[in-house]
Each structure stands twice: as structure tokens, then as C-alpha cells.
Short mmCIF file of C-alpha atoms in Angstrom, two decimals:
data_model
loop_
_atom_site.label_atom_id
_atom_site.label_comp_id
_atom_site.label_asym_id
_atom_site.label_seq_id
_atom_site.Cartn_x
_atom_site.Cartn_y
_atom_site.Cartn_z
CA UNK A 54 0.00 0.00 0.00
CA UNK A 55 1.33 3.58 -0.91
CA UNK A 56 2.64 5.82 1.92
CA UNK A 57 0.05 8.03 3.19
CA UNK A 58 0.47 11.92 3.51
CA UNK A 59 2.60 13.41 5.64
CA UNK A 60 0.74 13.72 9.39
CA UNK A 61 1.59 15.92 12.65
CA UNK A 62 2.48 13.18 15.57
CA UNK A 63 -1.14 13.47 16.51
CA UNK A 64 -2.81 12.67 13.49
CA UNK A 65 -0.07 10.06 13.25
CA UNK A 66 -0.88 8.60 16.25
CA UNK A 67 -4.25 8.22 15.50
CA UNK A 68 -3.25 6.63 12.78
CA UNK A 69 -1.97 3.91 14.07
CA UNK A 70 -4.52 3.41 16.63
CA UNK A 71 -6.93 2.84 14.38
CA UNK A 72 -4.67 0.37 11.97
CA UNK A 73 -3.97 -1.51 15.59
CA UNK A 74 -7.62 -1.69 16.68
CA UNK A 75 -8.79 -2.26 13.01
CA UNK A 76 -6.08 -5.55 12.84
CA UNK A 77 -7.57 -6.20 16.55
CA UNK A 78 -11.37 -6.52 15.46
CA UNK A 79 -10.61 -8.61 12.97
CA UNK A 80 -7.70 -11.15 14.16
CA UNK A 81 -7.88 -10.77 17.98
CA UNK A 82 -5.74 -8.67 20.29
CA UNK A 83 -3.39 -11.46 20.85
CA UNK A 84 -2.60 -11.56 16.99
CA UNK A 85 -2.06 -8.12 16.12
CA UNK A 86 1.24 -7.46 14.54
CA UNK A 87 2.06 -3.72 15.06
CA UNK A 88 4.33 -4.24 12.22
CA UNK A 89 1.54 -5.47 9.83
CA UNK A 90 -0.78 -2.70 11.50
CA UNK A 91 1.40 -0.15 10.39
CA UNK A 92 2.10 -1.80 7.13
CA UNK A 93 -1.90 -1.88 6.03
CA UNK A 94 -2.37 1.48 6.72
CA UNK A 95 0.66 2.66 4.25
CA UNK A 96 2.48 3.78 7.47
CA UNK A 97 5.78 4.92 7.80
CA UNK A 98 7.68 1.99 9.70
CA UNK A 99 10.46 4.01 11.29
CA UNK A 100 8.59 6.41 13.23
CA UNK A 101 6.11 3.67 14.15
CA UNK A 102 8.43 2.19 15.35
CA UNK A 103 10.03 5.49 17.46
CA UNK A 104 6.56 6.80 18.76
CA UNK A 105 5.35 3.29 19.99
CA UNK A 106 7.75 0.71 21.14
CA UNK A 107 5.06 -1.96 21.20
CA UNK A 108 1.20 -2.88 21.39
CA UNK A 109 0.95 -1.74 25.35
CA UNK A 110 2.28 1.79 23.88
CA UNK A 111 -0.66 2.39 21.68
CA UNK A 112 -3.05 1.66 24.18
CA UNK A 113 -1.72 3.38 26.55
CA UNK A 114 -1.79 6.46 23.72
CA UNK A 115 -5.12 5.92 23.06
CA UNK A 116 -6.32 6.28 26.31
CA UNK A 117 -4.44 9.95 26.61
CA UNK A 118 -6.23 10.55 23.36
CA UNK A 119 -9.60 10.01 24.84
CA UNK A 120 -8.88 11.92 28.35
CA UNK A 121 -8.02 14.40 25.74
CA UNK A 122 -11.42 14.52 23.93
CA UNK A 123 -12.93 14.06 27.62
CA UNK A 124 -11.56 17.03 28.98
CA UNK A 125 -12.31 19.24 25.61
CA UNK A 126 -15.83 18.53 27.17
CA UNK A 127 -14.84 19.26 30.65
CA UNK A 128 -16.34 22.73 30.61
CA UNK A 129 -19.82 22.77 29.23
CA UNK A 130 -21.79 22.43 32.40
CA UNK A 131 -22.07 24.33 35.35
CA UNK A 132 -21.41 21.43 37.88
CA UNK A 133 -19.58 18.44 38.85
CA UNK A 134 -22.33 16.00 38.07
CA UNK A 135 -22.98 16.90 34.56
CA UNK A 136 -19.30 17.72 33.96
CA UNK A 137 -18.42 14.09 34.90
CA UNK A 138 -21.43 12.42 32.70
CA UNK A 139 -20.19 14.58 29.62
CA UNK A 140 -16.49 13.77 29.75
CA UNK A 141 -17.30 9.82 30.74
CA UNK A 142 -19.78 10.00 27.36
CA UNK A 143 -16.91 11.17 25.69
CA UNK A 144 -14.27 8.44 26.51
CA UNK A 145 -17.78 6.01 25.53
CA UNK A 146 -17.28 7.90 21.76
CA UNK A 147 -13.94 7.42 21.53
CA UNK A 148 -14.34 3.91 22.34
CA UNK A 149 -17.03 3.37 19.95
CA UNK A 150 -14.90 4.71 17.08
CA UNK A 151 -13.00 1.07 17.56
CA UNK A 152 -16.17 -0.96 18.67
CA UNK A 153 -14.87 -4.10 17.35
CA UNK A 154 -11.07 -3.72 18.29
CA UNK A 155 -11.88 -2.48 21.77
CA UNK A 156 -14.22 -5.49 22.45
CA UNK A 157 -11.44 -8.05 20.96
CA UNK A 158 -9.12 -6.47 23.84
CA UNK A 159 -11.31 -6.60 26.64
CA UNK A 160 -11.81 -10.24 25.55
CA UNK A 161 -8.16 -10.48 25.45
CA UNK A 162 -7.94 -8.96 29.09
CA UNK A 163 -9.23 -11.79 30.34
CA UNK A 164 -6.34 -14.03 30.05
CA UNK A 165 -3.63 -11.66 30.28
CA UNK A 166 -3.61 -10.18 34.06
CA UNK A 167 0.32 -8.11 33.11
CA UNK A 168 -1.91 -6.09 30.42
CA UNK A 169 -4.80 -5.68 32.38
CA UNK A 170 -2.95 -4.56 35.34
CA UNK A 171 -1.04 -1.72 32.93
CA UNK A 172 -4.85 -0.75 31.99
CA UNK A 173 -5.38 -0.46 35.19
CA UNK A 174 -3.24 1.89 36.47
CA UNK A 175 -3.47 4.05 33.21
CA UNK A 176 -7.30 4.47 34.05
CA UNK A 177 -6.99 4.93 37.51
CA UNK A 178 -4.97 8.15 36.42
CA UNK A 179 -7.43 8.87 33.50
CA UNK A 180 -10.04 8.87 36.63
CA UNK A 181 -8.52 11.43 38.63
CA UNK A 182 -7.71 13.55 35.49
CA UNK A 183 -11.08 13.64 34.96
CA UNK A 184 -12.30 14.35 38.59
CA UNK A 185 -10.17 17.44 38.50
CA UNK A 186 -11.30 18.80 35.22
CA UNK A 187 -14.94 18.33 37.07
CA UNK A 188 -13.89 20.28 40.26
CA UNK A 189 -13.94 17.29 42.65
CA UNK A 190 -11.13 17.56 44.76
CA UNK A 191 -8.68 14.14 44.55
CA UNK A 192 -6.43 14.87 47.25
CA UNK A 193 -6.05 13.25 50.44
CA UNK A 194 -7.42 10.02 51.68
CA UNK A 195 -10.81 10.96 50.58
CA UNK A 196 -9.61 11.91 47.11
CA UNK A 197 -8.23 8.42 46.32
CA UNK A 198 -11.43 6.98 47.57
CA UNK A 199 -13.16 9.50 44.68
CA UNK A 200 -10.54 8.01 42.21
CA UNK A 201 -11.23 4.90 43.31
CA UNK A 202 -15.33 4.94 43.23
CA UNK A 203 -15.16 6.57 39.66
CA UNK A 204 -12.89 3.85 38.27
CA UNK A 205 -15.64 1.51 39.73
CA UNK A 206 -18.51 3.84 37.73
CA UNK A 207 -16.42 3.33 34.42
CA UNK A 208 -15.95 -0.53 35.18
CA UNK A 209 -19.94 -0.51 35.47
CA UNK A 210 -20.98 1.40 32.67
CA UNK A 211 -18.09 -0.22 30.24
CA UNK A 212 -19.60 -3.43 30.96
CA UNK A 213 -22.95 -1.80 29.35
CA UNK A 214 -21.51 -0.59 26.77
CA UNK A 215 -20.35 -4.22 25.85
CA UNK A 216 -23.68 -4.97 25.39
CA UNK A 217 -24.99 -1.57 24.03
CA UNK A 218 -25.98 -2.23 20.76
CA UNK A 219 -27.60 0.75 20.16
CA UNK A 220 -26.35 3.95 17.66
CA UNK A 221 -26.96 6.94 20.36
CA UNK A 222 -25.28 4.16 23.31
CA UNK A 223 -28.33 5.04 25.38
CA UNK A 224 -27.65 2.22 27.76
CA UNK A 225 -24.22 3.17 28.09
CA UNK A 226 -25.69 6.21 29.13
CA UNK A 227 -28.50 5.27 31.52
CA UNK A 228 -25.83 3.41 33.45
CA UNK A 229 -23.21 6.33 33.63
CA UNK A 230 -26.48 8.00 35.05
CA UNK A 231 -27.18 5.52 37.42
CA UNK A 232 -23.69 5.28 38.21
CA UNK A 233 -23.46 9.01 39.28
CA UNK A 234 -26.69 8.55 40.84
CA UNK A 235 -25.39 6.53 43.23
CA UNK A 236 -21.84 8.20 43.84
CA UNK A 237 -23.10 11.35 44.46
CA UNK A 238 -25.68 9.88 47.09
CA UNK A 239 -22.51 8.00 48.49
CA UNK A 240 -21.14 11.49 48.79
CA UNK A 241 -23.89 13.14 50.64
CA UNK A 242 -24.29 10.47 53.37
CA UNK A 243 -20.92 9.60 54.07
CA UNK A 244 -19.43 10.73 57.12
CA UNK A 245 -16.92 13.29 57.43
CA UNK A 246 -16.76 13.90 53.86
CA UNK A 247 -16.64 17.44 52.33
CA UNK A 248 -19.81 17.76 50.41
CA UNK A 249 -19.38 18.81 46.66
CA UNK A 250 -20.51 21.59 45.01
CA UNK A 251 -24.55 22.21 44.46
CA UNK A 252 -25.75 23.11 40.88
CA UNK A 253 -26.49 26.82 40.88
CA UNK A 254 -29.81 27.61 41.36
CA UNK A 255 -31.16 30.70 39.66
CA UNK A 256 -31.51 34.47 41.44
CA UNK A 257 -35.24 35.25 42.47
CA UNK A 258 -36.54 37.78 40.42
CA UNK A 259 -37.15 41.26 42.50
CA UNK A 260 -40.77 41.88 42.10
CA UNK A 261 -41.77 43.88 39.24
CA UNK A 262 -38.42 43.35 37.64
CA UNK A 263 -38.78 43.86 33.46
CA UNK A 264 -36.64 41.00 31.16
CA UNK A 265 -34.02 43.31 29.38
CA UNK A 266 -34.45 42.97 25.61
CA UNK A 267 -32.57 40.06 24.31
#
């Protein structure tokens, strides 16, 4: 296959995410060939080779590529709640883009405890990454417990989206809901704990007050 156009590293690494997870969906995780990845998608085989020293590499790229896209999302709503639910959506999209790749690798993950221990500890920092960007503190003994419970909330709602056959992901979604549901109930009662910050709630009009024209 003919070289493709020259690419900036992160369209490059993109790139080769997608040749990887593309080779994934169709061989199994345990048979891609980065080499061969790189190869199909007319990449250049020298700086494959210097931006990603092996399979574990590119997944561990990709996930910094969707805490990217997570956190370009990070400041649409006005509090932690819906902050959270956008940004988790958004790691759910990125995912989706390599349905079939993604699901050979967690498949994989099963029998290969080094790899899934690597994932581990890259999404436990994707977690707190993404706490911050919400404005939920991650400090302290009560911040790694945050970490910790959101890294549970993306274990529960990536097991729907497994299933989540659907084009808008809508139970992917309704679990992320019920997922922050729950954490932000376990947040409230718990004792001791600093209580996050309340959605704004809109000014009272004075009485007789006239809406400026918009």
C-alpha cells in the first residue's frame, strides 16, 4: 500500500490506533502485529516504530487521546455532576470509534492479568484527570477513595456498553447516570466527607423586575 500523507504526531498517532484496533477486530488482540498494522495502513515503519515501542504503547496512547477529547468537554456544564457524565460519554465515543477492536481487547484482558494490570493503572490516572477537570477535589485520603469509586462507575458502565448495541449508546448512558446517581448519594451520606458543590440555582426575580431585551 502507498505511503500516506505526511501527518503531525497526533494525526499520526491516530493513525496507528486505528490500523492496531482495526487488525484487533478482525484477528484478535493477541494476533495483532504492530508491524503489519502499520504496514496496512501505508504507514511509515520508522517512526512507528520510534513513537510506539510496542502494542501496550498504543493503548496506553489511546487512552491519553480520549482523556483528551474528555476534557475538551470538561467545561460545558455548570457542575460536577454533569461535567463528569459529559467527559465519561466522551471516553464512551472514543471507544465506539474502535467498537470491534476495543471489544477483541477486553476479551483479550481476560487471560492476560500483566496487560490488564497496565490498563489499570493508566485508568486509575485517567479517573482522577477527569475528577479534576470536574472540580472534585482528589487529594487526600478521601480523594483516592473518589478516584477509586469513579474507576468503579467506568468498570460498570463499560460493561454496558459491551452490550450496548444501540447507535446513540443510550444504555451506556443510563448506566453512567445511574452510576453518578449513586456516587453522588454516596457522597452526601458519608461521614466526614466534604460535600461537593450544588448546581447553581437561579436568582429570584425582585418583584416587578422587566426581562431586558434580548
Amino acid at each position: 500500500m502507498p505511503s500516506v500523507p505526511s501527518m503531525d504526531d497526533a494525526a499520526f498517532d491516530r493513525a496507528v490506533i486505528a490500523a492496531v484496533f482495526e487488525q484487533a477486530g478482525l484477528r484478535g488482540w493477541q494476533d495483532v502485529s504492530l508491524v503489519e498494522a502499520a504496514r496496512d495502513a501505508g504507514l511509515e515503519l520508522a517512526r512507528v516504530r520510534a513513537r510506539f515501542p510496542g502494542r501496550a504503547a498504543v493503548l496506553l496512547r489511546f487512552g491519553v487521546v480520549a482523556d483528551q477529547a474528555a476534557l475538551a468537554a470538561s467545561g460545558a456544564e455548570e457542575n460536577p455532576r454533569e461535567r463528569l457524565f459529559d467527559m465519561l460519554m466522551e471516553r464512551f465515543e472514543a471507544l465506539q470509534r474502535h467498537r470491534p477492536g476495543v471489544l477483541a481487547l477486553a476479551q483479550a484482558l481476560r487471560t492476560d492479568p500483566g496487560l490488564a494490570l497496565l490498563l489499570y493503572g493508566a485508568t486509575l490516572r485517567s479517573m482522577r484527570w477527569l475528577l479534576e477537570a470536574a472540580g472534585v477535589p482528589t487529594a487526600g485520603v478521601i480523594g483516592q477513595l473518589r478516584v477509586h469509586g469513579l474507576l468503579a462507575l467506568w468498570l460498570y458502565a463499560l460493561r454496558a456498553w459491551q452490550a450496548d448495541e444501540s447507535e446513540d449508546l443510550s444504555a451506556t448512558m443510563a448506566a453512567v447516570d445511574r452510576g453518578l446517581d449513586r456516587a453522588m448519594q454516596a457522597e452526601r451520606s458519608a461521614p466526614g466527607r466534604r460535600p461537593l458543590p450544588e448546581p447553581p440555582t437561579a436568582e429570584p426575580e425582585p418583584p416587578g423586575a422587566v426581562e431586558s431585551p434580548g
